[in-house]
PDB file of C-alpha atoms in Angstrom:
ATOM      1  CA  UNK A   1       0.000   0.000   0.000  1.00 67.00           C
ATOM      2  CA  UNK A   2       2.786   2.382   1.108  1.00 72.00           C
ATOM      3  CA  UNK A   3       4.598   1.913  -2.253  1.00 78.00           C
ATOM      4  CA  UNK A   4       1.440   2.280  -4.329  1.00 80.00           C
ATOM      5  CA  UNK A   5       0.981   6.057  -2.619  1.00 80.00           C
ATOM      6  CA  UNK A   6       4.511   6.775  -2.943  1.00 77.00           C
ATOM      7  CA  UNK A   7       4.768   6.407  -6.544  1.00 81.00           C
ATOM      8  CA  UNK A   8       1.151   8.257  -6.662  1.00 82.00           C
ATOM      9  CA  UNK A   9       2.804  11.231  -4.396  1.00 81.00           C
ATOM     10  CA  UNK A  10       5.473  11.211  -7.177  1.00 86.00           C
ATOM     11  CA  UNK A  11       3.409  11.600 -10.126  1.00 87.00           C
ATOM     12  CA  UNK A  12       1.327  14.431  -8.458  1.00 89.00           C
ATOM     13  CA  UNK A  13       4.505  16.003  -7.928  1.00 90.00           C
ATOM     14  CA  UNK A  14       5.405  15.494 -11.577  1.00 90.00           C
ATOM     15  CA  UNK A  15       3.058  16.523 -12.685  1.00 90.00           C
ATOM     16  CA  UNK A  16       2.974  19.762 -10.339  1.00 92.00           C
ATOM     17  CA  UNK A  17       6.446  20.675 -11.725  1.00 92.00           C
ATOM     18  CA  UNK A  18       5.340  20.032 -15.575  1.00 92.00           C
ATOM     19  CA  UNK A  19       2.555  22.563 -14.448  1.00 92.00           C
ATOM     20  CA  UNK A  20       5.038  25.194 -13.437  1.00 93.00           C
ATOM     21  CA  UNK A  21       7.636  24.963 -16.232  1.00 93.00           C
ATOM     22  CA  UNK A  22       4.919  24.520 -18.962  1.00 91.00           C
ATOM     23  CA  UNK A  23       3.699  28.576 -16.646  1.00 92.00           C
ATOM     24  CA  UNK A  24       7.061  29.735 -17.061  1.00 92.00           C
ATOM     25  CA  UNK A  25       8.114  29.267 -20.397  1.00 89.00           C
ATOM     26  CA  UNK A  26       4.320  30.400 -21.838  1.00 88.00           C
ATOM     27  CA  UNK A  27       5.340  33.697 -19.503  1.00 90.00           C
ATOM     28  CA  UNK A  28       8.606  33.583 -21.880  1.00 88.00           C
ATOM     29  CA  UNK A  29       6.711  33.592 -24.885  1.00 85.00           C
ATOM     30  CA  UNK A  30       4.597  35.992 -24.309  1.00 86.00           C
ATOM     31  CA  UNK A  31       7.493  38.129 -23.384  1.00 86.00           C
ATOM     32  CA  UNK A  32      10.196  37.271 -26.113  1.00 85.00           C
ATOM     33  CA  UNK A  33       7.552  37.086 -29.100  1.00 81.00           C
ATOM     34  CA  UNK A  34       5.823  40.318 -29.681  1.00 81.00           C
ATOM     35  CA  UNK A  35      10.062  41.916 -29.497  1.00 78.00           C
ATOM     36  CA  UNK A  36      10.611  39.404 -32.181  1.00 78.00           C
ATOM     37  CA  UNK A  37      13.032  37.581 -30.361  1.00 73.00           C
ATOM     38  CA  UNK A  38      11.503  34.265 -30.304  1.00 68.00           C
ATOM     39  CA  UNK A  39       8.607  32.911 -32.389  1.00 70.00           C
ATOM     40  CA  UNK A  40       6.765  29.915 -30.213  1.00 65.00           C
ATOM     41  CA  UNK A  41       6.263  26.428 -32.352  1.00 69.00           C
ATOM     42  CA  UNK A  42       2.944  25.894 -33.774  1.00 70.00           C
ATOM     43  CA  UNK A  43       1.054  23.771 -30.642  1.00 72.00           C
ATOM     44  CA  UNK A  44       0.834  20.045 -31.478  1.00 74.00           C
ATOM     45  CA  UNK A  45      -2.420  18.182 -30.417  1.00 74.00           C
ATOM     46  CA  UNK A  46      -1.620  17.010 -27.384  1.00 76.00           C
ATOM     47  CA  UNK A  47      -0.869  20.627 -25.997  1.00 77.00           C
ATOM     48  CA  UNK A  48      -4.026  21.841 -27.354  1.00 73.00           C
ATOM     49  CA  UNK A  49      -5.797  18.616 -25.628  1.00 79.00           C
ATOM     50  CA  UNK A  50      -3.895  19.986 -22.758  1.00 81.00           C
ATOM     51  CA  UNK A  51      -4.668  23.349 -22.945  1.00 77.00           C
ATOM     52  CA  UNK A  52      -8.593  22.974 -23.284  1.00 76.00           C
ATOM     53  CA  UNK A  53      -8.515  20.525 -20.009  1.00 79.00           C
ATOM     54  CA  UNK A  54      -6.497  22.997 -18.044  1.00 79.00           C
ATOM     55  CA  UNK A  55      -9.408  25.651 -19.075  1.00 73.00           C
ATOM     56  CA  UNK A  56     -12.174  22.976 -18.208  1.00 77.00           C
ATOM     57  CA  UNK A  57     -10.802  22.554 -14.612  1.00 74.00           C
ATOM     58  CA  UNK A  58     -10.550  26.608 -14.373  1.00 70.00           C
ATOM     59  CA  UNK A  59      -7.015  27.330 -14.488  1.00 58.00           C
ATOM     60  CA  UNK A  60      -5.003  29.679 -16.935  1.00 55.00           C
ATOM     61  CA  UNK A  61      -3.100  28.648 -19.610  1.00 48.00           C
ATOM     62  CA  UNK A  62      -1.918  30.112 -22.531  1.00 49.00           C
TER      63      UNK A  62
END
């Protein structure tokens, strides 16, 4: 049982970090693209799958 939560506590906090570095480089984007310094990727399906379940559970994304 104990190993079973452990490796959920993991992914939770996996998934927690993914969360913040996914924040931080859409905050670099929207700083670095409109100076022409960096133009973002098109978005592939899965971050637009992504993207619309973030906005479904009421967070921000961009």
């Amino acid at each position: 049982v104990w190993a079973q939560r452990k490796r959920d506590l993991g992914r939770t906090a996996a998934m927690e970090w993914l969360r913040e570095c996914r924040a931080v480089y859409a905050e670099l984007v929207a700083l670095l693209a409109p100076a022409g310094v960096y133009e973002a990727p098109a978005r592939t399906s899965t971050q637009v799958r992504d993207i619309a379940a973030t906005h479904a559970e009421g967070g921000e994304q961009s």
